[in-house]
XYZ file of C-alpha atoms in Angstrom:
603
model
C 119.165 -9.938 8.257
C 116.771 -11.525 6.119
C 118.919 -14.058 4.841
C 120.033 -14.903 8.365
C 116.464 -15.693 9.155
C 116.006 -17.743 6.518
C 119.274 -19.564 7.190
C 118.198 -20.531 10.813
C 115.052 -21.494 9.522
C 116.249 -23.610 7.186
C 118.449 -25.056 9.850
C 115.433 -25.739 12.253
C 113.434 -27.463 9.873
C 116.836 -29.798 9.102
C 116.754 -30.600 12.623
C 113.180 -31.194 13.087
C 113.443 -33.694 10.241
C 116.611 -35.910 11.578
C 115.050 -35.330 15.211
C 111.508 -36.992 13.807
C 113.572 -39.689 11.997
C 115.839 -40.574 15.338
C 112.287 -40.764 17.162
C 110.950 -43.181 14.474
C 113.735 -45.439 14.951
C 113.619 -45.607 18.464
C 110.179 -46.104 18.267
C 110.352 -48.939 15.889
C 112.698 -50.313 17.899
C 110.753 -50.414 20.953
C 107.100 -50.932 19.711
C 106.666 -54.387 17.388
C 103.510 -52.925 15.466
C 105.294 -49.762 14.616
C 106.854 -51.149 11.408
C 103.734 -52.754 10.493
C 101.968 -49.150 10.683
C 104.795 -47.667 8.687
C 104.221 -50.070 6.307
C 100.699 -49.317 6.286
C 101.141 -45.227 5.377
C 103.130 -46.378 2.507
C 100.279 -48.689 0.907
C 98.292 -45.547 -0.120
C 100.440 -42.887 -1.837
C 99.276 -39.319 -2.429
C 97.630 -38.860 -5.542
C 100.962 -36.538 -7.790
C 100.060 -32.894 -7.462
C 98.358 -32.342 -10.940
C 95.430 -34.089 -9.379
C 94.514 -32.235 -6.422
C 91.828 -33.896 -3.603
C 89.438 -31.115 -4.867
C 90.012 -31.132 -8.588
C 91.991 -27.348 -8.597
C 88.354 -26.376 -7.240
C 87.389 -22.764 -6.042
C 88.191 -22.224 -2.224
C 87.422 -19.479 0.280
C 89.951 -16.966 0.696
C 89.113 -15.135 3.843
C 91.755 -14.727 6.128
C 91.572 -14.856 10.300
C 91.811 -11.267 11.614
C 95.220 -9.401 12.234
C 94.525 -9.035 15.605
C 93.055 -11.532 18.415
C 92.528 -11.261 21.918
C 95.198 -13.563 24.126
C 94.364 -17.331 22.805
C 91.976 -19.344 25.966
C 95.085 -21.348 27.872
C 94.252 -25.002 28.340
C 95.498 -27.187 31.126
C 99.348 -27.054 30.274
C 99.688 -23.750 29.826
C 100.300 -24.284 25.923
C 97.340 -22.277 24.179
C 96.707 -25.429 21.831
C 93.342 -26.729 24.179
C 89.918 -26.110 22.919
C 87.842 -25.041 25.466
C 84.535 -23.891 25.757
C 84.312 -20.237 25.716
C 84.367 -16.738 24.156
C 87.223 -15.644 21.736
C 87.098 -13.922 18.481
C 83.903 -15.264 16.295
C 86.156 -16.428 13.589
C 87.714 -19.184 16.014
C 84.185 -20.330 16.762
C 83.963 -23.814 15.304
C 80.192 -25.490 14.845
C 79.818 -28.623 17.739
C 79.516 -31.366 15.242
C 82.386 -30.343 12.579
C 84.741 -29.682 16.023
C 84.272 -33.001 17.294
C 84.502 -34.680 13.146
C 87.971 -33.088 12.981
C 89.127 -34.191 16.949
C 88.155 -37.655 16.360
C 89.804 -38.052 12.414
C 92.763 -36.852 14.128
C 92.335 -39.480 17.027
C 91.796 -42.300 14.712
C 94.738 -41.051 12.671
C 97.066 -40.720 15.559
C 95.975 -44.615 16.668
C 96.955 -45.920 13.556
C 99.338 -43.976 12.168
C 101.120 -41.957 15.027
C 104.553 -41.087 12.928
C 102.145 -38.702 11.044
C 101.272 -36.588 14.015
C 98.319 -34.980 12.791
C 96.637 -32.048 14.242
C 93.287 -31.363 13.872
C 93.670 -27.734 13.678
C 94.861 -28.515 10.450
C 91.855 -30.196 9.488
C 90.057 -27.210 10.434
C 92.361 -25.195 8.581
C 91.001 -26.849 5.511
C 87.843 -27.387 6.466
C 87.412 -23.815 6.706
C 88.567 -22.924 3.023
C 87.362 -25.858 1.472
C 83.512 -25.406 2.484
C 83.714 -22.602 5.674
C 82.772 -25.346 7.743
C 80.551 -27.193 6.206
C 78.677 -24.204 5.724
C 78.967 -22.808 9.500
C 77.804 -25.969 10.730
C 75.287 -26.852 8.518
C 75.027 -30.473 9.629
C 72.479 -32.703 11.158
C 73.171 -35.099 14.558
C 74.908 -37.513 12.152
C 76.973 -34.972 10.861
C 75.721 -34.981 7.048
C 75.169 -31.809 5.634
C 71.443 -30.254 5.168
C 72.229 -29.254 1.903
C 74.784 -30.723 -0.951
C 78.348 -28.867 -0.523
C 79.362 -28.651 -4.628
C 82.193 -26.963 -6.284
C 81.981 -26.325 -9.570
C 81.998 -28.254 -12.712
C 85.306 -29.419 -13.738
C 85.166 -28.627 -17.360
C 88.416 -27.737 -17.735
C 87.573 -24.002 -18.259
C 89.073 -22.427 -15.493
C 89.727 -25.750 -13.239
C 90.854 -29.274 -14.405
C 89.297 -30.878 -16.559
C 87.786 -34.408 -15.087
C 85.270 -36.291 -16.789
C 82.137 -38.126 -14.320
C 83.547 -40.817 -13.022
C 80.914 -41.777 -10.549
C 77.134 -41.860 -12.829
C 76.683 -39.049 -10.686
C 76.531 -41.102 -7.655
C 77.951 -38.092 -5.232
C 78.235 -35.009 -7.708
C 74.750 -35.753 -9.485
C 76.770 -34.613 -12.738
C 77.014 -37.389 -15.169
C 79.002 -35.122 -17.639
C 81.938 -33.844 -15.346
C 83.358 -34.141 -11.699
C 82.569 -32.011 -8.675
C 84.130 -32.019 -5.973
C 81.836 -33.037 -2.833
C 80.916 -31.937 0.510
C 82.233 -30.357 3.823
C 86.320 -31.146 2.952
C 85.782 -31.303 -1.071
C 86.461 -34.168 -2.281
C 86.370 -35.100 -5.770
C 84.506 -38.573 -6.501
C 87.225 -39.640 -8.307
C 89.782 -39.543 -5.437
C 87.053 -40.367 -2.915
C 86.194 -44.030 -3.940
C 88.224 -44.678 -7.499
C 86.141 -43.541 -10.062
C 83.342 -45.328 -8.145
C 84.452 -48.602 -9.324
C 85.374 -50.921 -6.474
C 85.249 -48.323 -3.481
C 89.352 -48.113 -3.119
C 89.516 -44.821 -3.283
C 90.142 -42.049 0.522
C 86.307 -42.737 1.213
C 86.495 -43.791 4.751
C 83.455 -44.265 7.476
C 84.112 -41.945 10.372
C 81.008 -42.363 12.590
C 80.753 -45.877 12.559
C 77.466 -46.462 10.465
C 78.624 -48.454 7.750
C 78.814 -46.142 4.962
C 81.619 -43.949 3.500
C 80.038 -40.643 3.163
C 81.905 -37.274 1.372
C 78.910 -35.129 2.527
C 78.650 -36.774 5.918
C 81.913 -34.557 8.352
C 82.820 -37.573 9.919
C 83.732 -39.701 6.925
C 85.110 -36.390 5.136
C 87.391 -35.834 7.739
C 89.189 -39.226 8.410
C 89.582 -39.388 5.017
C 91.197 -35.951 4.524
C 93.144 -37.032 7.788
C 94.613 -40.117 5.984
C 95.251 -38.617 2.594
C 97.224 -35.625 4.370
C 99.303 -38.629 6.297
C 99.760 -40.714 3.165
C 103.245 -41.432 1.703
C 104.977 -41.565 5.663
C 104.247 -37.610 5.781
C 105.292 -36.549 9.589
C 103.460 -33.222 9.338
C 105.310 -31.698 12.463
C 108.096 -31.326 9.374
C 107.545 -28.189 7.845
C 108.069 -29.589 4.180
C 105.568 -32.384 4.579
C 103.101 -30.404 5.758
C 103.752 -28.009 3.075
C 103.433 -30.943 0.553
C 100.203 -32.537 2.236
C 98.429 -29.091 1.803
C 99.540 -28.548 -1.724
C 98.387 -31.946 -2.758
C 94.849 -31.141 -1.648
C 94.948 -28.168 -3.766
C 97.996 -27.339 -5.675
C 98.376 -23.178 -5.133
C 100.801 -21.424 -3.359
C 97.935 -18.585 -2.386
C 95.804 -22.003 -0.908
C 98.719 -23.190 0.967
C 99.552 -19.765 2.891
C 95.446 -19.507 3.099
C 95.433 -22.616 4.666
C 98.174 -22.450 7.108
C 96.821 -18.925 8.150
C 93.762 -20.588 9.505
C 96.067 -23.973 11.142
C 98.138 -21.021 12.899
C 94.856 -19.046 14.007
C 92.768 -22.350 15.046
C 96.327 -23.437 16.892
C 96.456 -20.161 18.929
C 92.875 -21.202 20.321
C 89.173 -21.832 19.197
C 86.083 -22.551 21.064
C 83.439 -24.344 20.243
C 79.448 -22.803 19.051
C 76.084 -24.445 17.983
C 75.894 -26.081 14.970
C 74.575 -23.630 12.251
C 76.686 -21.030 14.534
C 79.540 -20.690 12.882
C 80.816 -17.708 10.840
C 80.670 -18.262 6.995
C 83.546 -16.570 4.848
C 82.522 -14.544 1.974
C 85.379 -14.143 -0.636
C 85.858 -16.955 -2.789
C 89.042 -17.811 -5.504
C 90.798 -20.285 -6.736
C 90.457 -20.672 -10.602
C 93.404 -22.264 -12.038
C 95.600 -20.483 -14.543
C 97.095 -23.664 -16.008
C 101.000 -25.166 -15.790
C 103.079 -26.766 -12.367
C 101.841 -24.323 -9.658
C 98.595 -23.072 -10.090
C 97.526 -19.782 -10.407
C 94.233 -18.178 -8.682
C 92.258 -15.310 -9.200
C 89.139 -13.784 -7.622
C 90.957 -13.416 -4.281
C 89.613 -9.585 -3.286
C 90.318 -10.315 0.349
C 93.696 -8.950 1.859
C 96.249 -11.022 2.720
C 97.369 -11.351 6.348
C 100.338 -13.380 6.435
C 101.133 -16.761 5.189
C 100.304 -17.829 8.814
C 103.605 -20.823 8.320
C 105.259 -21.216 11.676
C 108.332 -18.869 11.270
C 108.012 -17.817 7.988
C 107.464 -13.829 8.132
C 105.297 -11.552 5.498
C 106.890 -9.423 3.512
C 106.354 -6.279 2.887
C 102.751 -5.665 0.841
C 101.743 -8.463 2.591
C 102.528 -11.320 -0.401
C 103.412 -13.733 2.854
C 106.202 -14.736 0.664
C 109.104 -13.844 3.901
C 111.519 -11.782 1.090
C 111.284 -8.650 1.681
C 110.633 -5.811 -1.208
C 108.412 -9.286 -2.785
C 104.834 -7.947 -1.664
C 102.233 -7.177 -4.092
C 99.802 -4.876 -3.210
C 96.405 -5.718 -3.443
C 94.575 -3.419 -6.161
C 92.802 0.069 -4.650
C 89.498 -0.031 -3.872
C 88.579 -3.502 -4.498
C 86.553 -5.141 -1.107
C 88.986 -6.125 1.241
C 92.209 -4.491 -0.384
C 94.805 -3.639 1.849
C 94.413 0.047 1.151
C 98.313 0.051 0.431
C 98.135 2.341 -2.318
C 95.548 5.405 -3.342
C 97.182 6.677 -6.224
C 97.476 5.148 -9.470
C 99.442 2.575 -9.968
C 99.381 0.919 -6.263
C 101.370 3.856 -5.039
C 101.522 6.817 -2.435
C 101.729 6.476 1.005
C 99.851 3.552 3.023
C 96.987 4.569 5.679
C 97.190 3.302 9.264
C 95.182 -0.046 9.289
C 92.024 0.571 11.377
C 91.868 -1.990 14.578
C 89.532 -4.182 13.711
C 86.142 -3.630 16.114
C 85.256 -6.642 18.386
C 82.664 -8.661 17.029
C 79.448 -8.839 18.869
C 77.567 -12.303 20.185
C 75.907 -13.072 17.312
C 72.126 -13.135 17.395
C 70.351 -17.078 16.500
C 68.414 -15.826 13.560
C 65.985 -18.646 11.386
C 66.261 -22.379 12.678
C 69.284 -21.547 14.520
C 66.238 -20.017 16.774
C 64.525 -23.210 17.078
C 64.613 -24.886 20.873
C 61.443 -26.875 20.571
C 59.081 -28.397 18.863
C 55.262 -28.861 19.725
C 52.594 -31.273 18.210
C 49.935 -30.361 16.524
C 46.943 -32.504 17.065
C 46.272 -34.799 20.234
C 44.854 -37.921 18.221
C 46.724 -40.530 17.598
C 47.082 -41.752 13.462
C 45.631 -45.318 12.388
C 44.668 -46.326 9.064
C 43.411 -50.274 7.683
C 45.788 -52.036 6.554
C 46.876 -51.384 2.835
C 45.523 -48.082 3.060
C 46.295 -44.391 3.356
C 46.238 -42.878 6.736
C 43.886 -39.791 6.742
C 45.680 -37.080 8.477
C 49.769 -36.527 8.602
C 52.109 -36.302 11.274
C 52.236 -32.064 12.209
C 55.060 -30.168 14.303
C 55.381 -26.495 14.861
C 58.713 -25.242 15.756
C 59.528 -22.606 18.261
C 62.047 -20.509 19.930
C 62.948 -19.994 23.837
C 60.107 -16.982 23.413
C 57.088 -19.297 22.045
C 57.454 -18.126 18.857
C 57.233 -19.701 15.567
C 60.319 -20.610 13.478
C 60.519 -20.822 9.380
C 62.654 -22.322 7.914
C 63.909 -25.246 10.008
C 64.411 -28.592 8.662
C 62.206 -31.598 10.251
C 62.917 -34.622 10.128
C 59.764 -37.660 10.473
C 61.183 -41.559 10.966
C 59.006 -44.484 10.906
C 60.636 -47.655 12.660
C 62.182 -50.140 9.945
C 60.156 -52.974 11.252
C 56.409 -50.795 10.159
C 55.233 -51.952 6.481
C 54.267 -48.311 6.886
C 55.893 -45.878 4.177
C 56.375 -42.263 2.678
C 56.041 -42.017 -0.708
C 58.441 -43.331 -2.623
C 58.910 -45.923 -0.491
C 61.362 -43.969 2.353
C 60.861 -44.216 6.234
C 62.587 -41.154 6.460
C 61.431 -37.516 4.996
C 63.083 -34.253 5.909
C 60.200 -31.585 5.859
C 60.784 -27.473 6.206
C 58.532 -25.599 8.464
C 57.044 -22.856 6.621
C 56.348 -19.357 7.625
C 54.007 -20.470 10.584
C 56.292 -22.871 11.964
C 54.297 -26.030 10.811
C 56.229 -29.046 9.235
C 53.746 -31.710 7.754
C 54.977 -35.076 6.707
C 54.003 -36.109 3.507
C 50.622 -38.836 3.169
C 51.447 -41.957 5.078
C 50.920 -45.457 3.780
C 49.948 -48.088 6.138
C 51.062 -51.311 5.139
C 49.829 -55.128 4.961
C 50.029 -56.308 8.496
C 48.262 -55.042 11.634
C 49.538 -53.693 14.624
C 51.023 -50.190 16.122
C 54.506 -48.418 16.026
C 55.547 -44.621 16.724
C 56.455 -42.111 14.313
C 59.382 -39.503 15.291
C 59.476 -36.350 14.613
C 63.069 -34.486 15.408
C 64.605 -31.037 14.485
C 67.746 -31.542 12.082
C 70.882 -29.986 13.715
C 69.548 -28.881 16.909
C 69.153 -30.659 20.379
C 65.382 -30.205 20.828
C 63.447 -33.126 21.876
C 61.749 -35.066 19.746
C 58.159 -35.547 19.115
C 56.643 -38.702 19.013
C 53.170 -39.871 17.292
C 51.400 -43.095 17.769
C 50.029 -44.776 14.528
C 47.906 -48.203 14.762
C 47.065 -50.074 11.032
C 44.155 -51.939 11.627
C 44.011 -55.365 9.321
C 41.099 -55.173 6.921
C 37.958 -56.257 7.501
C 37.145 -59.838 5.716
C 35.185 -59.725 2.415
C 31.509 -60.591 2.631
C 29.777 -63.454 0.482
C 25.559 -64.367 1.156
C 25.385 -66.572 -1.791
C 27.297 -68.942 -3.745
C 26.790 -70.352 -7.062
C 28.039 -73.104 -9.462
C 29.112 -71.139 -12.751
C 28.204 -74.558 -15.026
C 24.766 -76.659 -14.456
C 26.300 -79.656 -16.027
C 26.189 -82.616 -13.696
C 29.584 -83.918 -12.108
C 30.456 -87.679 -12.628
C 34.076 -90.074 -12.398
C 34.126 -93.261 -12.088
C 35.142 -95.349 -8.757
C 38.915 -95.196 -8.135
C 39.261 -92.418 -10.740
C 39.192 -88.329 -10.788
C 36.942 -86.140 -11.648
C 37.530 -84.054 -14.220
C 40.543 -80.706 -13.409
C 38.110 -77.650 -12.041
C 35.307 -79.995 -12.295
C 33.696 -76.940 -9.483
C 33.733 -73.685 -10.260
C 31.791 -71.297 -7.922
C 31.152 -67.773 -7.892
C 30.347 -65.992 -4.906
C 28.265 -62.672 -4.725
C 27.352 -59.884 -1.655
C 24.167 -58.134 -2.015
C 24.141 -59.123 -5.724
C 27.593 -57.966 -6.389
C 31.229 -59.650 -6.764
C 32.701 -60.400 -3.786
C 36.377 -60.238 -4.137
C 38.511 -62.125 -1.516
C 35.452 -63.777 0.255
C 36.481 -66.681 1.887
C 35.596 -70.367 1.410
C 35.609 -73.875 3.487
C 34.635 -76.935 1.417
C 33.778 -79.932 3.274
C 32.685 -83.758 2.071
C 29.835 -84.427 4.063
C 27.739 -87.363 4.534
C 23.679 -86.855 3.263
C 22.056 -86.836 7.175
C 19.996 -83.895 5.939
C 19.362 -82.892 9.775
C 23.327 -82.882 10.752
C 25.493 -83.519 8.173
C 29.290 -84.126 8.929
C 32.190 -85.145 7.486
C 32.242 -88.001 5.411
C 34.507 -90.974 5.787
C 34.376 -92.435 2.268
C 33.610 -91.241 -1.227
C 35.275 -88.630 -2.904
C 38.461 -86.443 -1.249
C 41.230 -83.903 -1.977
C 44.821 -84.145 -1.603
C 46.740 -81.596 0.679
C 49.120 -79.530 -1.849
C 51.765 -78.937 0.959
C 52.123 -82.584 2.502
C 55.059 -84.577 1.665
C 56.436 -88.284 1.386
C 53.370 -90.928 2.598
C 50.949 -87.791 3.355
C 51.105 -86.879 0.026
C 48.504 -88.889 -1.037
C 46.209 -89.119 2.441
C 42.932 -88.091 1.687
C 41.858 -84.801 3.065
C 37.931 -84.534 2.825
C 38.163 -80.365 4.469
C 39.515 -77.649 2.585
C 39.721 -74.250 4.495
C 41.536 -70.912 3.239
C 40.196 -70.911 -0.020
C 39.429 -67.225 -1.444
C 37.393 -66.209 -4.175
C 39.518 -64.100 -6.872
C 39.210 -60.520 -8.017
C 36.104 -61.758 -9.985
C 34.427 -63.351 -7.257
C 35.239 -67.092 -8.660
C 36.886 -69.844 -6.897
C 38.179 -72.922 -8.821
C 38.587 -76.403 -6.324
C 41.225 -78.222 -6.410
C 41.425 -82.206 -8.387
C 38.964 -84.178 -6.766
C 39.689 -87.994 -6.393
C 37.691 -90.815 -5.443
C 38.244 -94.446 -3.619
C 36.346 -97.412 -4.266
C 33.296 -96.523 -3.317
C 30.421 -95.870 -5.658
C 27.173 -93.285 -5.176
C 26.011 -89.959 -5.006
C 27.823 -87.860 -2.435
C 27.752 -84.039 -1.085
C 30.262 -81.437 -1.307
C 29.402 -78.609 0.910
C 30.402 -74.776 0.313
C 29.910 -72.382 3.166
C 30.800 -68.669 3.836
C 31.573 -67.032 7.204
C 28.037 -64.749 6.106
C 25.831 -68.105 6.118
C 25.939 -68.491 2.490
C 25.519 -72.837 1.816
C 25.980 -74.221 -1.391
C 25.671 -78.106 -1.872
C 27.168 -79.739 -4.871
C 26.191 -83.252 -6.030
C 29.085 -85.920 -6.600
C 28.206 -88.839 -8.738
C 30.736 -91.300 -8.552
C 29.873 -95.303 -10.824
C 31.175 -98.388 -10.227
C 33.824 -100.079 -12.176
C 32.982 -101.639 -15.340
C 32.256 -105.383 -14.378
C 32.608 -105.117 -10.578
């Protein structure tokens, strides 16, 4: 009987596979871009199966439950909708990963629709790879709170890859990792981190390719699983697609346990909802097929469409080919209580209906209050005195620990966290109070808003107003020449380079900064104004015929740290005398500098 099963199955799958080739070529006959997208899937093979997507990295090996309630029905009747609802807590699947893997798949199926990929497989991967991303573990981007790494791959256990990224995603600069929600290895994910080739792709739109943002992870995984003109409705390609993400026989039937479960119905939770698995496996045993160990939870079934478990639950579909898991190891199929794996098996217990599960931590979080009515400001170039505060709450007032916080200062501010960074994710602690870290105002006045928003959850932000006020102008009440000697040039000529040299003091001490207008001024001792002739500066920044115009005001001149100021080249026409410079401060500090200026020899 067996071996007529496995004859008709073999026959299906035959058919399924010249069926999905007929459709092809009709389709390429009837659609002109089709044989440009074929062309496409073939541009990118699949890495060869000695280098899995996840470097032969650990993987969860918790298996859905035997037994399910009937799968939620969507509108054609076919059990394959996700709707929002109750169902088993294992088909739960966090908001933000759910709608990663539905719009990979979308993007997958608009470019590449020969591949016909489902997103429940996705999920099925997503699930062992990093239990979805940690049961949700994401923030509104979808980028994970936390780095998602495997272990190092040393080679002792797993392959052995050496960094290949500076430890640009892995932070490892000895050895790989692999990285983030679907496990990618940086190798595989941009090249070696060389020119950026690599599966990496941008899934949310932002501009970057992220492996520990769910977006990004998942289109990539999507494309990599379609790669080489895989149509995964064929039960070999998928087969292939799953064991070159992790080459195992135990993490393909792990895998396409979950793709069965997730296809038989999920529905959808909070992010930070979703229900983490506990038994992990997955080191490799060397040679072709790899090997695992560490697996102590019982196997259910290889979950393949049509392909039946044999007996001792191997999932293998020969009968007599089971291997009972070991007595009295956590999750072991209690098969055998005797020695040796045998005796005679006890009736599996029905597994009890899970219960709602209770928000515990910042999964409790559904708002978050200011703390402090008064607005922030700080002068210019300075630090602002007090911090942006939140406390976070649940529905019943009360305070939550734990929950991440993030503060964001608008990129146009010169305002800034330390190191530089507009953005700073903060953790409440056990009274509920985040505090961003000591703000920085920067050079320029003016006001902007700081925002304050829980990470992962939908609770409204809170916004702060800051105002940098510009600093207040340096003082100066007296000016002096640093040199007594007495300034002379001759008509026509200039005077000597930093022939004037001035220091300016407030209150008898340096005045940094202070600022300076010098003015040639005629000697009317009851109004002087401008002079006319005599001597003049040049203005620095004109150009062509102005270059040379004589400018006889200088304003925005500053003393230095010192409290010195150096004038620029003086020049002088034809005329010959005594003249004034005048030096005044916005204070009322005067300072009047005589300019002796002879006539030409023999004039």
């Amino acid at each position: 009987m067996a071996a007529t099963i496995r004859r008709r199955l073999q026959r299906g799958a035959a058919s399924t596979a010249v069926a999905a080739l007929v459709l092809a070529a009709l389709t390429a006959s009837q659609a002109p871009g089709a044989t440009e997208a074929a062309a496409a899937r073939k541009q990118k093979p699949a890495p060869p199966a000695d280098t899995p997507i996840d470097g032969g990295s650990t993987y969860f090996t918790d298996r859905p439950p035997l037994h399910r309630t009937a799968p939620p029905r969507d509108a054609h009747g076919t059990g394959q909708g996700t709707p929002l609802g109750t169902g088993p807590a294992e088909a739960g699947l966090p908001a933000t990963v759910l709608a990663a893997y539905k719009k990979a798949a979308s993007a997958v199926d608009a470019s590449d629709p020969g591949c016909r990929l489902p997103w429940q497989l996705l999920a099925g991967i997503g699930k062992v790879e990093s239990g979805q991303a940690r049961g949700g573990a994401v923030d509104a981007e979808g980028t994970t709170l936390q780095p998602i790494l495997g272990p190092q791959l040393n080679g002792h256990g797993f392959a052995r890859i050496t960094d290949t990224d500076g430890g640009r995603y892995d932070g490892d600069l000895t050895h790989d990792r692999a990285v983030g929600p679907m496990q990618f290895i940086p190798s595989t994910w941009s090249n070696g981190g060389l020119d950026g080739s690599g599966w990496g792709a941008d899934g949310n739109g932002d501009g970057k390719k992220d492996p520990n943002n769910v977006f990004d992870a998942a289109l990539a995984a999507g494309r990599y699983l379609c790669a080489g003109s895989r149509d995964l409705s064929v039960q070999d390609d998928l087969d292939r697609a799953i064991l070159g993400y992790n080459n195992s026989e135990d993490y393909l039937r792990t895998v396409l346990s979950w793709y069965t479960f997730y296809r038989h119905g999920t529905h959808e939770v909070p992010d930070g909802r979703g229900v983490l698995p506990v038994h992990r496996g997955g080191a490799k045993s060397g040679g072709g097929s790899t090997g695992r160990t560490g697996s102590a939870h019982h196997d259910h079934g290889s979950g393949t469409p049509g392909r039946k478990p044999g007996k001792g639950g191997s999932g293998t579909g020969e009968p007599g080919k089971g291997r009972p898991s070991h007595p009295g190891k956590p999750g072991g199929s209690g098969t055998g209580d005797t020695p040796g794996g045998t005796g005679t098996p006890k009736p599996k217990p029905t597994p009890e209906k899970p219960t709602p599960e209770t928000p515990t931590g910042p999964a409790r979080l559904t708002a978050l209050e200011r703390v402090g009515d008064k607005d922030l400001s700080a002068t210019a170039g300075t630090e602002f005195a007090a911090s942006p505060r939140v406390r976070a709450k649940d529905a019943a007032g009360k305070a939550v620990a734990g929950a991440p916080v993030r503060f964001a200062l608008p990129a146009s501010t010169g305002a800034r966290f330390p190191g530089d960074a507009t953005t700073v994710t903060v953790t409440t602690d056990k009274d509920g109070l985040a505090t961003a870290p000591t703000l920085r105002a920067g050079d320029k006045a003016g006001a902007f808003t700081i925002r304050a928003t829980a990470v992962g959850r939908a609770a409204p932000a809170v916004a702060f107003g800051a105002t940098v006020k510009a600093k207040p102008a340096p003082k100066a009440d007296k000016l002096a020449r640093t040199s007594d000697k007495e300034l002379t040039a001759t008509a026509g000529q200039a005077f000597a380079e930093d022939a004037v040299e001035i220091e300016a003091t407030y209150q008898g001490k340096i005045a940094a900064g202070a600022a300076v207008t010098a003015t040639m001024v005629t000697d009317d001792p009851k109004k002087p104004v401008e002079n006319d002739k005599g001597p003049y500066f040049k203005d620095p920044e004109a150009t062509g015929d102005d270059k040379d115009k004589p400018v006889r005001t200088l304003t925005g001149l500053t003393t230095d740290a010192d409290g010195l100021l150096k004038l620029p080249k003086i020049y002088t026409d034809m005329h010959a005398g005594t003249f004034l410079l005048r030096l005044t401060t916005a204070d009322g500090a005067v300072l009047t500098v005589k300019l002796k200026v002879a006539a030409p020899a023999g004039s």
